[in-house]
Amino acid sequence: VQLQASGGGLVQAGDSLSLSCVMSGSTSTTYAVGWFRQAPGREREIVAAISWSGRGRQYYVESVKGRFTISRDNAKNTVYLQMNSLKPEDTAVYYCAADPRRDPLVVVISDEYDYWGRGTLVTVSS
C-alpha cells in the first residue's frame, strides 16, 4: 500500500489545519493507521492512531488531547488529522503510517508500522 500525506502549511498559533492521508494499492486489507511527527532535532513521536473501523478505538499523545482529532473514511481510503488550537510546539513534519491489522487493534509503536508516506510540513508561528 502507498500513502500520501497532505495538508500541511504555515499557520499562526491558535489556527487549525486538517491533514489527509490517502492510501492506495492493497486497500482491501484492513489497516490500522497512525499519524507521527518529527520536529528538528527531536525523535519521531506518535501523535494519534486509529483502528480500521475507527469506532471507539483511537489513541492520542497527551500533548494533543482535546485539540487533535483522527478520523477515517474507508470508502475514500483516507485518514484525517484535524488539528485545532495549534501551538508553536506542534511544528514538525507529519507522517502517516499504515499497518495491516484486524479491527479493532490500534498500533502506537512506530517500528510496528510497515508502510509510511512522505511527510507534510506543519509550521506554527507564535
XYZ file of N, CA and C in Angstrom:
378
model
N 0.837 -1.173 0.000
C 0.000 0.000 0.000
C 0.886 1.242 0.000
N 0.429 2.287 -0.693
C 1.151 3.560 -0.713
C 0.332 4.603 0.041
N 1.031 5.497 0.716
C 0.361 6.536 1.478
C 0.864 7.903 1.031
N -0.051 8.845 0.942
C 0.294 10.209 0.564
C -0.350 11.166 1.556
N 0.504 11.841 2.307
C 0.016 12.813 3.277
C 0.027 14.199 2.645
N -0.940 15.000 3.017
C -1.021 16.369 2.516
C -1.762 17.238 3.516
N -1.724 18.546 3.276
C -2.483 19.465 4.105
C -1.653 20.340 5.019
N -0.349 20.114 5.034
C 0.499 20.937 5.884
C 0.590 22.360 5.384
N 1.171 23.212 6.203
C 1.326 24.604 5.806
C 1.834 25.448 6.955
N 1.858 26.741 6.719
C 2.293 27.710 7.724
C 1.071 28.410 8.293
N 0.908 28.306 9.590
C -0.220 28.937 10.257
C 0.261 29.643 11.510
N -0.637 30.418 12.095
C -0.316 31.088 13.351
C -0.844 30.277 14.524
N -0.277 30.520 15.664
C -0.738 29.850 16.876
C -2.233 30.099 17.056
N -2.946 29.051 17.397
C -4.378 29.144 17.577
C -5.181 28.753 16.348
N -4.522 28.682 15.215
C -5.201 28.310 13.973
C -5.425 26.799 13.902
N -6.101 26.393 12.834
C -6.394 24.979 12.603
C -5.853 24.543 11.252
N -5.566 23.262 11.152
C -5.182 22.629 9.897
C -5.786 21.241 9.872
N -6.060 20.768 8.673
C -6.537 19.400 8.522
C -5.605 18.658 7.578
N -5.007 17.602 8.078
C -4.138 16.764 7.267
C -4.926 15.584 6.724
N -4.539 15.145 5.536
C -5.155 13.981 4.922
C -4.087 12.962 4.571
N -4.430 11.706 4.668
C -3.548 10.615 4.281
C -4.350 9.692 3.376
N -4.010 9.681 2.100
C -4.721 8.860 1.136
C -3.929 7.583 0.892
N -4.611 6.462 1.023
C -3.978 5.170 0.812
C -4.390 4.606 -0.544
N -3.426 3.999 -1.221
C -3.716 3.372 -2.497
C -2.969 2.046 -2.564
N -3.415 1.195 -3.451
C -2.782 -0.110 -3.578
C -3.661 -1.184 -2.970
N -3.115 -1.959 -2.051
C -3.840 -3.097 -1.468
C -4.784 -2.646 -0.365
N -5.772 -1.870 -0.736
C -6.668 -1.303 0.266
C -7.768 -2.273 0.684
N -7.756 -3.489 0.111
C -8.739 -4.468 0.567
C -8.352 -5.046 1.914
N -7.109 -4.894 2.288
C -6.651 -5.331 3.607
C -7.087 -4.314 4.644
N -7.333 -4.807 5.871
C -7.685 -3.873 6.934
C -6.406 -3.302 7.529
N -6.350 -1.985 7.616
C -5.155 -1.305 8.103
C -5.455 -0.422 9.307
N -4.645 -0.550 10.308
C -4.612 0.467 11.356
C -3.695 1.576 10.852
N -3.999 2.798 11.215
C -3.240 3.950 10.711
C -2.833 4.854 11.862
N -1.671 5.410 11.743
C -1.191 6.351 12.734
C -0.630 7.597 12.093
N -0.690 8.690 12.829
C -0.010 9.927 12.443
C 1.162 10.118 13.400
N 2.303 10.419 12.828
C 3.503 10.667 13.600
C 4.034 12.049 13.234
N 4.925 12.562 14.052
C 5.568 13.819 13.695
C 7.011 13.806 14.177
N 7.810 14.587 13.482
C 9.209 14.718 13.865
C 9.623 16.169 13.712
N 9.970 16.755 14.836
C 10.451 18.128 14.856
C 11.970 18.125 14.697
N 12.545 19.225 14.235
C 14.001 19.300 14.069
C 14.735 18.976 15.362
N 15.669 18.058 15.273
C 16.472 17.708 16.430
C 15.780 16.804 17.437
N 14.594 16.355 17.084
C 13.857 15.504 18.016
C 13.525 14.163 17.367
N 13.222 13.197 18.187
C 12.841 11.894 17.667
C 11.392 11.927 17.181
N 11.113 11.020 16.286
C 9.746 10.897 15.801
C 8.844 10.407 16.927
N 7.668 10.973 17.007
C 6.722 10.561 18.044
C 5.354 10.336 17.429
N 4.625 9.462 18.056
C 3.266 9.242 17.596
C 2.395 10.395 18.059
N 1.475 10.774 17.209
C 0.526 11.837 17.532
C -0.848 11.235 17.804
N -1.303 10.387 16.897
C -2.629 9.772 17.034
C -2.665 8.503 16.213
N -3.554 7.612 16.589
C -3.697 6.357 15.859
C -5.154 5.933 15.880
N -5.527 5.175 14.864
C -6.918 4.763 14.735
C -6.984 3.352 14.183
N -7.959 2.605 14.637
C -8.153 1.248 14.139
C -8.808 1.271 12.766
N -8.969 0.100 12.193
C -9.568 0.011 10.865
C -10.953 0.647 10.823
N -11.796 0.298 11.744
C -13.149 0.857 11.719
C -13.196 2.228 12.359
N -12.275 2.477 13.284
C -12.262 3.767 13.957
C -13.302 3.918 15.040
N -14.130 2.920 15.198
C -15.201 3.066 16.163
C -14.660 2.842 17.572
N -14.506 3.938 18.287
C -14.092 3.845 19.683
C -12.655 3.423 19.894
N -11.913 3.224 18.837
C -10.546 2.750 19.012
C -9.600 3.790 18.447
N -9.191 4.706 19.318
C -8.276 5.754 18.915
C -7.272 5.999 20.030
N -6.140 6.555 19.640
C -5.094 6.886 20.607
C -4.585 8.287 20.294
N -4.319 9.059 21.347
C -3.719 10.388 21.201
C -2.581 10.539 22.203
N -1.513 11.142 21.765
C -0.469 11.509 22.717
C -1.020 12.615 23.600
N -0.578 12.646 24.830
C -1.157 13.559 25.816
C -1.142 15.012 25.351
N -0.093 15.409 24.682
C 0.075 16.819 24.325
C -0.943 17.325 23.297
N -1.652 16.416 22.632
C -2.620 16.861 21.626
C -4.060 16.521 22.007
N -4.247 15.859 23.102
C -5.607 15.501 23.516
C -6.465 16.745 23.669
N -7.659 16.672 23.114
C -8.579 17.794 23.183
C -8.379 18.806 22.063
N -7.277 18.693 21.328
C -7.007 19.629 20.227
C -7.011 18.944 18.865
N -6.539 17.711 18.818
C -6.448 16.981 17.544
C -7.497 15.872 17.519
N -7.987 15.589 16.324
C -8.938 14.507 16.138
C -8.547 13.695 14.915
N -8.414 12.391 15.107
C -8.126 11.493 13.989
C -9.424 10.829 13.567
N -9.607 10.694 12.279
C -10.800 10.037 11.752
C -10.448 9.402 10.418
N -11.358 8.600 9.911
C -11.081 7.963 8.632
C -12.368 7.725 7.866
N -12.221 7.702 6.562
C -13.319 7.378 5.653
C -12.800 6.259 4.771
N -13.136 5.040 5.107
C -12.581 3.899 4.376
C -13.116 3.820 2.949
N -14.270 4.404 2.706
C -14.788 4.433 1.334
C -13.886 5.277 0.433
N -13.204 6.239 1.053
C -12.289 7.106 0.307
C -10.828 6.740 0.556
N -10.607 5.680 1.337
C -9.244 5.252 1.664
C -8.421 6.403 2.221
N -9.036 7.174 3.074
C -8.398 8.382 3.588
C -8.527 8.459 5.104
N -7.435 8.859 5.733
C -7.414 9.110 7.167
C -7.084 10.586 7.358
N -7.767 11.209 8.295
C -7.623 12.646 8.524
C -7.047 12.912 9.916
N -6.410 14.042 10.023
C -5.986 14.548 11.326
C -6.381 16.016 11.398
N -7.431 16.277 12.142
C -7.882 17.648 12.343
C -7.116 18.222 13.517
N -6.429 19.312 13.281
C -5.599 19.922 14.312
C -6.122 21.318 14.608
N -6.595 21.492 15.825
C -7.121 22.786 16.261
C -6.218 23.371 17.340
N -6.380 24.653 17.557
C -5.611 25.342 18.603
C -4.135 25.021 18.510
N -3.593 25.151 17.329
C -2.206 24.779 17.107
C -1.253 25.655 17.908
N -0.172 25.046 18.331
C 0.849 25.723 19.128
C 2.183 25.655 18.396
N 3.084 26.560 18.677
C 4.406 26.502 18.028
C 5.093 25.158 18.228
N 4.866 24.527 19.361
C 5.493 23.224 19.615
C 4.891 22.106 18.777
N 3.849 22.378 18.029
C 3.300 21.397 17.089
C 4.052 21.417 15.764
N 4.959 22.358 15.608
C 5.734 22.448 14.377
C 6.561 21.190 14.166
N 6.374 20.563 13.014
C 7.070 19.306 12.718
C 6.692 18.848 11.316
N 7.392 17.839 10.854
C 6.961 17.118 9.664
C 6.045 16.006 10.146
N 4.876 15.944 9.574
C 3.876 14.950 9.963
C 3.833 13.826 8.926
N 3.834 12.609 9.433
C 3.805 11.421 8.592
C 2.600 10.560 8.936
N 2.056 9.892 7.939
C 1.064 8.865 8.227
C 1.684 7.504 7.923
N 1.218 6.519 8.656
C 1.731 5.169 8.507
C 0.582 4.183 8.622
N 0.728 3.046 7.974
C -0.320 2.029 7.989
C 0.269 0.662 8.298
N -0.507 -0.137 8.989
C -0.088 -1.488 9.306
C -1.288 -2.411 9.179
N -1.117 -3.557 8.488
C -2.245 -4.475 8.343
C -2.617 -5.110 9.681
N -3.736 -4.719 10.210
C -4.214 -5.221 11.494
C -5.713 -5.433 11.408
N -6.158 -6.497 12.060
C -7.600 -6.688 12.097
C -8.194 -5.697 13.088
N -9.423 -5.362 12.836
C -10.149 -4.481 13.738
C -10.367 -5.196 15.056
N -10.340 -4.526 16.175
C -10.206 -3.077 16.384
C -8.829 -2.660 16.902
N -7.786 -3.359 16.476
C -6.462 -3.070 17.009
C -5.950 -1.693 16.592
N -5.271 -1.038 17.519
C -4.622 0.246 17.286
C -3.123 0.040 17.472
N -2.320 0.648 16.642
C -0.869 0.496 16.714
C -0.253 1.830 17.111
N 0.544 1.826 18.174
C 1.108 3.090 18.658
C 2.633 3.118 18.584
N 3.251 2.005 18.218
C 4.708 1.927 18.146
C 5.145 2.043 16.702
N 6.030 2.987 16.422
C 6.384 3.264 15.033
C 7.026 2.068 14.349
N 7.826 1.305 15.070
C 8.516 0.170 14.462
C 7.561 -0.914 13.986
N 6.344 -0.880 14.448
C 5.374 -1.899 14.053
C 4.650 -1.546 12.759
N 4.847 -0.344 12.288
C 4.180 0.053 11.048
C 5.006 -0.395 9.848
N 4.322 -0.984 8.883
C 5.000 -1.490 7.692
C 5.105 -0.455 6.579
N 4.150 0.457 6.524
C 4.074 1.369 5.392
C 4.054 2.813 5.871
N 4.830 3.628 5.189
C 4.948 5.034 5.551
C 4.787 5.907 4.319
N 4.177 7.047 4.539
C 4.088 8.035 3.481
C 5.147 9.103 3.671
N 5.309 9.923 2.661
C 6.170 11.089 2.811
C 5.482 12.086 3.723
N 6.263 12.848 4.399
C 5.709 13.779 5.364
C 5.176 15.052 4.747
N 4.412 15.751 5.557
C 3.928 17.074 5.188
C 4.288 18.031 6.323
N 4.855 19.165 5.976
C 5.390 20.071 6.979
C 4.309 20.976 7.545
N 4.257 21.015 8.856
C 3.366 21.932 9.570
C 4.231 22.893 10.359
N 4.046 24.172 10.111
C 4.795 25.193 10.814
C 3.822 26.132 11.492
N 3.969 26.272 12.803
C 3.085 27.124 13.580
C 3.909 28.273 14.145
N 3.574 29.453 13.737
C 4.300 30.629 14.221
C 3.626 31.210 15.458
N 4.416 31.822 16.285
C 3.877 32.369 17.547
C 3.399 33.801 17.354
